[in-house]
CSV table of C-alpha atoms (C1' of nucleotides) in Angstrom, one decimal:
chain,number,residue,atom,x,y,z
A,148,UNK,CA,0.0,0.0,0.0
A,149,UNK,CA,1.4,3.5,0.8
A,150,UNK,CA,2.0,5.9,-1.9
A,151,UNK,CA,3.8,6.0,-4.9
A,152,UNK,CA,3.2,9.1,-6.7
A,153,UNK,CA,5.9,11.6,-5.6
A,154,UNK,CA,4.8,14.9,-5.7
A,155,UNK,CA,7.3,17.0,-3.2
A,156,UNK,CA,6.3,13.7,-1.5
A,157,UNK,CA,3.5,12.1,-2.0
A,158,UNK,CA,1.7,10.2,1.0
A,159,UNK,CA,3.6,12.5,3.5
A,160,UNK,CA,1.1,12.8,6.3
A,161,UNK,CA,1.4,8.7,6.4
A,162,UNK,CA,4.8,8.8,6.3
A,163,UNK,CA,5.3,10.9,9.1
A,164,UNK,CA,3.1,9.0,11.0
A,165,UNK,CA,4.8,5.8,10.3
A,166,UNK,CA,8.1,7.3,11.3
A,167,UNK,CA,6.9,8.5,14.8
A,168,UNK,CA,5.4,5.2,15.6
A,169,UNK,CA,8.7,3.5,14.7
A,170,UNK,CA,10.4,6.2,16.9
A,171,UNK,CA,8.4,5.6,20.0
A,172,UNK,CA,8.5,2.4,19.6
A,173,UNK,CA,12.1,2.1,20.4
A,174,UNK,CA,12.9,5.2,22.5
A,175,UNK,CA,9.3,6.4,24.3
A,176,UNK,CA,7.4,9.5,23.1
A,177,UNK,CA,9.3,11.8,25.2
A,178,UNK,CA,12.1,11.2,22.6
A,179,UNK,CA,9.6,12.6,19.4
A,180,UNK,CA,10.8,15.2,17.6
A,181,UNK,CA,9.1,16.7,14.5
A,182,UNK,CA,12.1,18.1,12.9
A,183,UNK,CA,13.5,14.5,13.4
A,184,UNK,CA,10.6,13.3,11.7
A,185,UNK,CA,10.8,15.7,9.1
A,186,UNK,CA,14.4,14.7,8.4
A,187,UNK,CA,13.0,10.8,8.2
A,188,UNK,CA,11.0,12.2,5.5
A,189,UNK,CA,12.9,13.8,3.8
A,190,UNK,CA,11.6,17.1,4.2
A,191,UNK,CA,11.9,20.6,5.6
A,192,UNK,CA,11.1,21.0,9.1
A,193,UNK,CA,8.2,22.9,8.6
A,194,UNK,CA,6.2,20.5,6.2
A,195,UNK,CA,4.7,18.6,9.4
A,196,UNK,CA,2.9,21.9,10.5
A,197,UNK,CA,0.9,21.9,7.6
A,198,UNK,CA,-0.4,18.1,7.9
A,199,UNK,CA,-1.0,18.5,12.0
A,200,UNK,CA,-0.8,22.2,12.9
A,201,UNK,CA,1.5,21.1,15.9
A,202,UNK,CA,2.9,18.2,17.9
A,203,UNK,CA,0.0,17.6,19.4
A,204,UNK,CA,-1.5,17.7,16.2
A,205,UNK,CA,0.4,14.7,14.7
A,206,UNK,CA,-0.3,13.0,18.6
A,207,UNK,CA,-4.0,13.5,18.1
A,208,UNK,CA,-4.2,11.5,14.6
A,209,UNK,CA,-2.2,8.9,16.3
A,210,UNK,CA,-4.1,8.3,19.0
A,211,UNK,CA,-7.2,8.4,16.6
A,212,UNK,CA,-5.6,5.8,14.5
A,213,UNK,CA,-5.0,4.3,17.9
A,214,UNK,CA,-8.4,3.5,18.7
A,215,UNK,CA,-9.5,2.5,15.9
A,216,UNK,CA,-6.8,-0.3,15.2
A,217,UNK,CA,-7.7,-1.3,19.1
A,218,UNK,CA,-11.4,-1.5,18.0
A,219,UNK,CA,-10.6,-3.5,15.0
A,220,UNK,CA,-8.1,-6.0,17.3
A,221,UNK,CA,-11.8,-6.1,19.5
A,222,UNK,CA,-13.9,-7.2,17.0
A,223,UNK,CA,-11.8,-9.9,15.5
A,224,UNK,CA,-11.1,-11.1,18.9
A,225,UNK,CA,-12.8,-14.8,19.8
A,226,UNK,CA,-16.0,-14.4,21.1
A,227,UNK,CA,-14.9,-15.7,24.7
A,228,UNK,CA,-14.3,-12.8,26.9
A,229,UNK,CA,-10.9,-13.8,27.8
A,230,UNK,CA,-10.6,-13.3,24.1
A,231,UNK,CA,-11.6,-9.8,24.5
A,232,UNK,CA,-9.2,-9.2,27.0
A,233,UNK,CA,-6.3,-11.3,25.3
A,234,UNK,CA,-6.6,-9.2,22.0
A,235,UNK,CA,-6.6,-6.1,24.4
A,236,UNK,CA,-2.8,-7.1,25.8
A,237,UNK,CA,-2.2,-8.0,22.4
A,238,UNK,CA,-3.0,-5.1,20.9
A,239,UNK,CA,-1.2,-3.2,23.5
A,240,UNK,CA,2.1,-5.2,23.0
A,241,UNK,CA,1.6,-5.0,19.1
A,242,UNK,CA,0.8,-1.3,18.8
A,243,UNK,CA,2.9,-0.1,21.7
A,244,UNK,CA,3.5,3.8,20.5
A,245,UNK,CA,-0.9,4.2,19.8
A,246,UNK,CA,-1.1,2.2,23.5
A,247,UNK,CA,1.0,5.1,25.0
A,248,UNK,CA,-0.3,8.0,23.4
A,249,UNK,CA,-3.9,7.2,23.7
A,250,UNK,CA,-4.0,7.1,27.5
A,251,UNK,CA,-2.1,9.9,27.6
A,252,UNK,CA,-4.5,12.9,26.9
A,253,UNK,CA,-2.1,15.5,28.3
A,254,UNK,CA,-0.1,15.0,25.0
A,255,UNK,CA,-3.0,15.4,22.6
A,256,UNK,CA,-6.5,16.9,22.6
A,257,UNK,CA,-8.4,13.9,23.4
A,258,UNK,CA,-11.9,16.0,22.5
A,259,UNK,CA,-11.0,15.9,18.6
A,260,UNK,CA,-13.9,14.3,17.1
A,261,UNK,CA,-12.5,11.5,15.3
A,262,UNK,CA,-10.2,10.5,18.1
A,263,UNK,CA,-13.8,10.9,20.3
A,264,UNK,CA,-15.8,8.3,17.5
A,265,UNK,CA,-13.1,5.9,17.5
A,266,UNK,CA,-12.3,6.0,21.5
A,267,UNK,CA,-16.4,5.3,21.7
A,268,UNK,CA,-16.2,2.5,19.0
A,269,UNK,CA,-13.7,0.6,20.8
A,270,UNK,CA,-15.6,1.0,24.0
A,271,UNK,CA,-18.5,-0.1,23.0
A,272,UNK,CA,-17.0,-3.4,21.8
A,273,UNK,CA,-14.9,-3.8,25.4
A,274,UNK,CA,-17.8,-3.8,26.8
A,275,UNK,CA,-19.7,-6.2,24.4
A,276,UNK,CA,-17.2,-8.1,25.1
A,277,UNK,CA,-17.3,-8.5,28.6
A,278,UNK,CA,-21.3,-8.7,28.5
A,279,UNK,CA,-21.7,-11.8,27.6
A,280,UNK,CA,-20.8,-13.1,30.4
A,281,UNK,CA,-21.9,-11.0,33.2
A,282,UNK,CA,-21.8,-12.9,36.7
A,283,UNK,CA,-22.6,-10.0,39.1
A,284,UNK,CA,-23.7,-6.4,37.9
A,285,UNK,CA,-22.5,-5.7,34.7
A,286,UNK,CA,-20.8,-2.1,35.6
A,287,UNK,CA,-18.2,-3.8,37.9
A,288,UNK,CA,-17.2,-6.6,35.4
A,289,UNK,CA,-16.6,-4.4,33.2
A,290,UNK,CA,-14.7,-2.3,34.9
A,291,UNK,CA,-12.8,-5.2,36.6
A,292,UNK,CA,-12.0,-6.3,33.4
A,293,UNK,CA,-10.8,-3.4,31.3
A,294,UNK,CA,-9.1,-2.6,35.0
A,295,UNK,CA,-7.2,-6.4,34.6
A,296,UNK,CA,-6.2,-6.3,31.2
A,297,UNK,CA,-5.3,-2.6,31.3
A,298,UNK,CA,-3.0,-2.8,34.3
A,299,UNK,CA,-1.5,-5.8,33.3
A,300,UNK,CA,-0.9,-4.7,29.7
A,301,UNK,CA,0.6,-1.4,31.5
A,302,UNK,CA,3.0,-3.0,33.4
A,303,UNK,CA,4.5,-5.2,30.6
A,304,UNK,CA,5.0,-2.3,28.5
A,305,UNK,CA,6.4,-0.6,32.0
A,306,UNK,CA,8.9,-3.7,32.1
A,307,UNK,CA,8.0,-3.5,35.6
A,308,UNK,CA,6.8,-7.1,36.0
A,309,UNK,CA,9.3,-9.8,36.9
A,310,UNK,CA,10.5,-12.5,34.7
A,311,UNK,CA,9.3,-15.3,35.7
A,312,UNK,CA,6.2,-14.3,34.2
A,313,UNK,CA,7.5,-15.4,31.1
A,314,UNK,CA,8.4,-14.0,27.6
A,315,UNK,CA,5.1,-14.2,26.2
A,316,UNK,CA,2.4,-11.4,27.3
A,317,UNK,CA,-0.7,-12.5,25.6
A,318,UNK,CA,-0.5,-16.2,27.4
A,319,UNK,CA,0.1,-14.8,30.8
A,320,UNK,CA,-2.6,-12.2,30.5
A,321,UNK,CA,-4.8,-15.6,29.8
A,322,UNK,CA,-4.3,-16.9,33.2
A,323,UNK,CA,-4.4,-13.7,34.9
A,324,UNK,CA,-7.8,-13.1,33.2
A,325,UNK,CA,-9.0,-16.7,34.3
A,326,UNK,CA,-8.1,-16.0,37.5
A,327,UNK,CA,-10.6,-12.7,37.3
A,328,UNK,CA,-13.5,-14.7,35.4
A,329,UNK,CA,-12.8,-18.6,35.6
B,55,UNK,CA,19.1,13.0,55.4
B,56,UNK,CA,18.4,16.9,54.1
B,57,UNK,CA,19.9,19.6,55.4
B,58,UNK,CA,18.0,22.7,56.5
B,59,UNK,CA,20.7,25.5,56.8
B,60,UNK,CA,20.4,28.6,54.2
B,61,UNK,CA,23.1,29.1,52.4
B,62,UNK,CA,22.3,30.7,49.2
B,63,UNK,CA,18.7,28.9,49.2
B,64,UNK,CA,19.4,26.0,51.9
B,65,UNK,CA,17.0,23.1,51.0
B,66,UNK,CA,17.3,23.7,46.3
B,67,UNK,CA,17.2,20.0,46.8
B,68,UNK,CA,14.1,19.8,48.1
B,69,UNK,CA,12.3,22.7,46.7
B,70,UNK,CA,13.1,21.6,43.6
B,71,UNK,CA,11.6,18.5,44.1
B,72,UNK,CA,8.6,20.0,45.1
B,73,UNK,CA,8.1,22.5,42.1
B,74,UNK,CA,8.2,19.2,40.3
B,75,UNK,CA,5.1,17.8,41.9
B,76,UNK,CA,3.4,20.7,41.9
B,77,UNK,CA,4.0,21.1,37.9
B,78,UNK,CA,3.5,17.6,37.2
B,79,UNK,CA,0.2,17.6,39.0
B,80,UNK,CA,-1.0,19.6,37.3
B,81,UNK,CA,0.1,19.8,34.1
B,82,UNK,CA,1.8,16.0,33.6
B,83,UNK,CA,5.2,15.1,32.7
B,84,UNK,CA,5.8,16.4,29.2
B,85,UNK,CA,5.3,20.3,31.4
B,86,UNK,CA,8.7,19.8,33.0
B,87,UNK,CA,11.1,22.2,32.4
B,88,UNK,CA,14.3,22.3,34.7
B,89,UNK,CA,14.5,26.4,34.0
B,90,UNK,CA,10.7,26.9,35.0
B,91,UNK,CA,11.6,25.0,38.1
B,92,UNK,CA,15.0,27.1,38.8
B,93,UNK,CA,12.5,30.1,38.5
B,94,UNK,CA,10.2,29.3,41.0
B,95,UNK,CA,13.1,28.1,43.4
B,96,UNK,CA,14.5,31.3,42.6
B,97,UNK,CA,18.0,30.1,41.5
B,98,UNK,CA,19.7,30.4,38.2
B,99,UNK,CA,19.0,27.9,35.6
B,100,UNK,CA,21.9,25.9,35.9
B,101,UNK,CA,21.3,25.7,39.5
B,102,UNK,CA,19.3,22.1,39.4
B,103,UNK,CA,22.4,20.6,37.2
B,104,UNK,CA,24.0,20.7,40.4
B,105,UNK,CA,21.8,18.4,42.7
B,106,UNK,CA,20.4,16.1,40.1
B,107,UNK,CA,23.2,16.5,37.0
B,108,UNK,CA,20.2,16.4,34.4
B,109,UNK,CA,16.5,16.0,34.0
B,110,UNK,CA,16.7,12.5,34.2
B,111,UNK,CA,18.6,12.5,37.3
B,112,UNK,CA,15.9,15.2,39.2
B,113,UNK,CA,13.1,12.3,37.7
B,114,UNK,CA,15.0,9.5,39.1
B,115,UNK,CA,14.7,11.3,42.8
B,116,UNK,CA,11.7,11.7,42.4
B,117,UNK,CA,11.0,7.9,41.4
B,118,UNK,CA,13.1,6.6,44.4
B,119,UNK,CA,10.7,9.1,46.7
B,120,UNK,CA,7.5,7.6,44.9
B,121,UNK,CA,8.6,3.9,45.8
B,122,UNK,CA,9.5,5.2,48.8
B,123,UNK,CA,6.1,6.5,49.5
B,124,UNK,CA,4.5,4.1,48.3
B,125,UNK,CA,6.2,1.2,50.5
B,126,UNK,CA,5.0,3.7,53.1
B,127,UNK,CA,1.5,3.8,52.1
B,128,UNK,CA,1.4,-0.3,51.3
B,129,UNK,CA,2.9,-0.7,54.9
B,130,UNK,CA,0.2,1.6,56.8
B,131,UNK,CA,-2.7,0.2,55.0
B,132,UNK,CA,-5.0,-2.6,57.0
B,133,UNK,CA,-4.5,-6.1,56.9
B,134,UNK,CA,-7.3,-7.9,54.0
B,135,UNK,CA,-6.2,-7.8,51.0
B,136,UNK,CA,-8.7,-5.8,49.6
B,137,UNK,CA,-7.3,-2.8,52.0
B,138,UNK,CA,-3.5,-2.9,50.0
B,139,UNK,CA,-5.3,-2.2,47.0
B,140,UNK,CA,-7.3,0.4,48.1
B,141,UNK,CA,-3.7,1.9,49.5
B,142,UNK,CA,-2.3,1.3,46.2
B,143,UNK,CA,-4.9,3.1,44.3
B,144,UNK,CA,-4.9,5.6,47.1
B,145,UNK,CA,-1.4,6.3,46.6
B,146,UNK,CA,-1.6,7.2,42.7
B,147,UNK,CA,-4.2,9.4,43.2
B,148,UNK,CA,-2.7,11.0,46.1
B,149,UNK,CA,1.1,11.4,44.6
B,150,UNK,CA,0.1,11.4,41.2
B,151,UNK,CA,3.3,13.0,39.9
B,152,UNK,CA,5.2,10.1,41.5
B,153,UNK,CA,2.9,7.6,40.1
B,154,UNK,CA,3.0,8.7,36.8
B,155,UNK,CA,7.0,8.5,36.8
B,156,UNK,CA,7.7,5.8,38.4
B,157,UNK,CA,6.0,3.5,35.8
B,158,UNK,CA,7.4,5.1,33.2
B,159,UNK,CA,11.2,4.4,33.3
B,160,UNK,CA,12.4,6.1,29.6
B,161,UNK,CA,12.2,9.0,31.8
B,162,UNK,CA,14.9,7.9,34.4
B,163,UNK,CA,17.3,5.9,35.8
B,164,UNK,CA,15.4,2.8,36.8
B,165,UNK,CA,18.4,1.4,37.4
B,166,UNK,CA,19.6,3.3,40.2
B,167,UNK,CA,20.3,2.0,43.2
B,168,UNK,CA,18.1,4.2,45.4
B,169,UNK,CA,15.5,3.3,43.0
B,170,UNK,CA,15.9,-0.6,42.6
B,171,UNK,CA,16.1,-0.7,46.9
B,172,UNK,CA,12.9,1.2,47.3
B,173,UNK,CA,10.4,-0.2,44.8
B,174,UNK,CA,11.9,-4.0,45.9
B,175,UNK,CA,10.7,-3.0,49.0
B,176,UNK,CA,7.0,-1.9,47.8
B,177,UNK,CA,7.2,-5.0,45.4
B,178,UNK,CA,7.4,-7.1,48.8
B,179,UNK,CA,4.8,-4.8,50.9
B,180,UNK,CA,2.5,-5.5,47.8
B,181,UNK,CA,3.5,-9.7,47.1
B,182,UNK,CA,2.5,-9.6,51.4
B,183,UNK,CA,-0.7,-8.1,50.8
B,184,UNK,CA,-1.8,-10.5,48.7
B,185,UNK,CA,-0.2,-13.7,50.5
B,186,UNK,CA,-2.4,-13.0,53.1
B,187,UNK,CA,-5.3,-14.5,50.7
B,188,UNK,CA,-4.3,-17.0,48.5
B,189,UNK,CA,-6.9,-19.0,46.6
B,190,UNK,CA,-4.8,-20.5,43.5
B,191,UNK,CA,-1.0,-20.3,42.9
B,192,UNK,CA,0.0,-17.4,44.6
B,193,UNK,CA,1.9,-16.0,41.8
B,194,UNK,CA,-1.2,-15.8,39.4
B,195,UNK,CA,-3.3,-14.1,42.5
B,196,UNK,CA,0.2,-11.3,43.1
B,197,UNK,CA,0.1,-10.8,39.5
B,198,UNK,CA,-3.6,-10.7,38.8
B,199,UNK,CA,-4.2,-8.4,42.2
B,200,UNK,CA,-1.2,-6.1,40.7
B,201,UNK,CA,-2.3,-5.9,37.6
B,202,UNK,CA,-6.2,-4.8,38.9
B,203,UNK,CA,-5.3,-2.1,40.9
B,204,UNK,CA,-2.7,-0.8,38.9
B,205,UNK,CA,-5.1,-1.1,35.8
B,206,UNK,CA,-7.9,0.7,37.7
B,207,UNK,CA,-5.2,3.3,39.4
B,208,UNK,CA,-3.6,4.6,35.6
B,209,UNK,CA,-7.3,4.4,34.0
B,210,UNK,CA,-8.7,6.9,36.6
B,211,UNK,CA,-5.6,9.3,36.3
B,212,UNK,CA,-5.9,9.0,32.5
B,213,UNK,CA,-9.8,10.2,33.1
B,214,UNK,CA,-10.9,7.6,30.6
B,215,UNK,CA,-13.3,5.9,33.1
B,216,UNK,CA,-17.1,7.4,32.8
B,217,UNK,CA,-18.4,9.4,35.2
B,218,UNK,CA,-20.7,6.6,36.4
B,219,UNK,CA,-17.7,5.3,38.5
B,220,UNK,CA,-18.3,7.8,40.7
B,221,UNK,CA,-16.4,10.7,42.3
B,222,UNK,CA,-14.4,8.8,44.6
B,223,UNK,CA,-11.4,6.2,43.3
B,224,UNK,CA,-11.0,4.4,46.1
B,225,UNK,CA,-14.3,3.4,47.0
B,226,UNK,CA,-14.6,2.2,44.0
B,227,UNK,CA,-11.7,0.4,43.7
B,228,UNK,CA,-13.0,-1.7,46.9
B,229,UNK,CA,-15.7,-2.7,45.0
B,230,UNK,CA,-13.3,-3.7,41.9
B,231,UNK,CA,-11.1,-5.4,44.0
B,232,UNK,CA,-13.9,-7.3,45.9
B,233,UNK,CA,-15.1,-8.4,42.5
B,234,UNK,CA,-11.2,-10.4,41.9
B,235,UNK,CA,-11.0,-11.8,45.3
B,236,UNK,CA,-15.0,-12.2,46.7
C,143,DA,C1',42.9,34.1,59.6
C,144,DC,C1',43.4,30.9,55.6
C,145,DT,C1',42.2,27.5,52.8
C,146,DC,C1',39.1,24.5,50.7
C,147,DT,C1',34.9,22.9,48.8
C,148,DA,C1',30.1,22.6,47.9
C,149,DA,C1',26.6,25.5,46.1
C,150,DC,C1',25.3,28.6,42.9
C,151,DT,C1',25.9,32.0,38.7
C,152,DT,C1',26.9,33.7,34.1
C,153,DG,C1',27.6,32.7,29.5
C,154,DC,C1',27.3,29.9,25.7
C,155,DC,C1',25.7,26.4,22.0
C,156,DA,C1',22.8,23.1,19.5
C,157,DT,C1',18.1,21.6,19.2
C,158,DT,C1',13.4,22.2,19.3
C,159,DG,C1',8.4,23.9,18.4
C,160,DA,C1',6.0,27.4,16.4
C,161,DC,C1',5.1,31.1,13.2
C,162,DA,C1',5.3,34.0,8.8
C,163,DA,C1',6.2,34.6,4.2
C,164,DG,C1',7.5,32.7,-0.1
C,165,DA,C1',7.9,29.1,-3.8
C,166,DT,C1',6.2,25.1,-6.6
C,167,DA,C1',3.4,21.8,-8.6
C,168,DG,C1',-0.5,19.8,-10.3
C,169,DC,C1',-5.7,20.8,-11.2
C,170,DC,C1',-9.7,23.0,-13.0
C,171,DC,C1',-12.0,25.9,-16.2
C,172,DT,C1',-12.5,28.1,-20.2
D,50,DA,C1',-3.3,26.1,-24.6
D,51,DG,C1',-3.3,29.1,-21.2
D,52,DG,C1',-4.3,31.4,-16.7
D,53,DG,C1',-5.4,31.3,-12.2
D,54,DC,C1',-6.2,28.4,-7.7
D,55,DT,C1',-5.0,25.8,-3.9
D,56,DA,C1',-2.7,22.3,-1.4
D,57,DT,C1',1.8,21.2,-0.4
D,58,DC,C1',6.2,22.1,0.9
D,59,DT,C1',10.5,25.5,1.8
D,60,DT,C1',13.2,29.2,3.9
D,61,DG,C1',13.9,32.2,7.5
D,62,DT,C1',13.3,33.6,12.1
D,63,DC,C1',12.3,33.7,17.3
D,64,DA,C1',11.9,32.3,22.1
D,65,DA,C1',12.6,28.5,25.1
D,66,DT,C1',15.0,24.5,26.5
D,67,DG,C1',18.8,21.1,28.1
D,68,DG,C1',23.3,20.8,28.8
D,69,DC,C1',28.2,22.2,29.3
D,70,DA,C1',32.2,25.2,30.9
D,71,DA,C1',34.2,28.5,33.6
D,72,DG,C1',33.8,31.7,37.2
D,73,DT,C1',32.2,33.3,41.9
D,74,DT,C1',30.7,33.1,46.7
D,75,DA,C1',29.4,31.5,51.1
D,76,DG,C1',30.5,29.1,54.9
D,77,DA,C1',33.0,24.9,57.2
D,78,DG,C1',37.1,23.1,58.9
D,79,DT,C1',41.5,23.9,60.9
DNA sequence: ACTCTAACTTGCCATTGACAAGATAGCCCT
DNA sequence: AGGGCTATCTTGTCAATGGCAAGTTAGAGT
């Protein structure tokens, strides 16, 4: 996919994207720079104003985009609830620069519409998720749950959990989450 | 520890520390600026360089202090279970600066030693807590446990919880927690 | 009183985010 | 074909920041 026609760039917006997601993926989002981006791009330092208006600009897409790839990891997740919450660590793991930024709202303007629909989307499907199997009142699964898989997912990124927990996040949020609804 | 004599400010250390908090309280971790700290110490700009050698270094104090106070917190909190996690909870909403450091280590030294002795001291507070109430291997309950009321603590700082949950975290973090271990 | 040292200051540089003004390329319309 | 139109990108600039180097000062120790 991706572009191809190579106007002073082309598919710029995505590339830029792309390239900050590859940075915080390996050194955190403190270390983002736009003119560093801009330089990945291959263009002047001031082209990512235009796409984004600022940093939190560029943030703001991401953590739209963000959403919406956690909504789509949701809805192709088993229909088990341990699925749900499985494809939620997964996701986490997988996308770790979205994970970040999105529960982060101090770095972007979390009341941008699209990032609202999205954020709302993959809500709604969290909680599908853990409806269907609701053992006491619905609220506090639900919020045990996304408490469970959050936290745990959190850590892991964090490195903060030992290592005996293994190498593998997604099976050893599977037990955990068994633990919570066996 | 600490001094307390004014030299040419007597306690930078300390105040400088402080301004962080207060900063980061309000206005997160990406707000940080060593200047705007030096300012409201009243001290030069290069004056923090001194006590904590860089940013990093100033964040890294301030992460020992967090697992500090939290070991503090985990220890004064009652003996079921479900009271550490309240405390744990408590703890990040109370010294939510802290919190939000400590669990993010691209931001300091997490492997300094002041650091790694007092957050293996809250990691044993916390394993304790949950000894206390074992129902199936003990490591799945820690880590499950851990990963609940850390979950529940970072989505309630993030404000993505709805307003349903109510005004008050830790109450409803009891009734999270009670929902994991009945 | 003298020295010595930790604590702080002044000065500097490269980098960054943001803004303003200009240039360029493809598109539309006649 | 030609003439504007607009989105896209560039160049230039500014204030703020982190970090380093060199100098200064207060106060402790002797």
């Amino acid at each position: 996919m991706t572009q191809s026609r190579a106007y002073h760039h082309g598919d710029l917006r995505r590339a830029l994207l792309d390239a900050a997601v590859e940075v915080m993926a390996e050194s955190g989002p403190a270390a983002l720079s736009l003119r560093d981006l801009a330089r990945r791009a291959g263009v002047s330092h001031a082209a990512p104003a235009h796409h984004f208006g600022d940093k939190a600009g560029l943030l703001t897409a991401l953590a739209a985009q963000g959403f919406a790839l956690l909504a789509e990891a949701l809805g192709n997740a088993g229909d088990e609830l341990v699925d749900t919450g499985v494809a939620y660590v997964g996701f986490a793991v997988r996308h770790r620069a979205h994970f970040e930024v999105m529960f982060r709202p101090d770095l972007y303007r979390a009341d941008d519409p699209e990032v609202v629909a999205a954020r709302t989307r993959a809500g709604e499907l969290l909680r599908t998720g853990v409806a269907r199997r609701t053992g006491r009142g619905p609220d506090v699964d639900a919020l045990a749950a996304w408490s469970i898989v959050h936290g745990f997912a959190t850590l892991w990124l964090s490195g903060a959990l030992p290592p005996r927990v293994g190498p593998d996040p997604e099976a050893a949020a599977r037990t955990v989450i068994s633990r919570l609804f066996p």
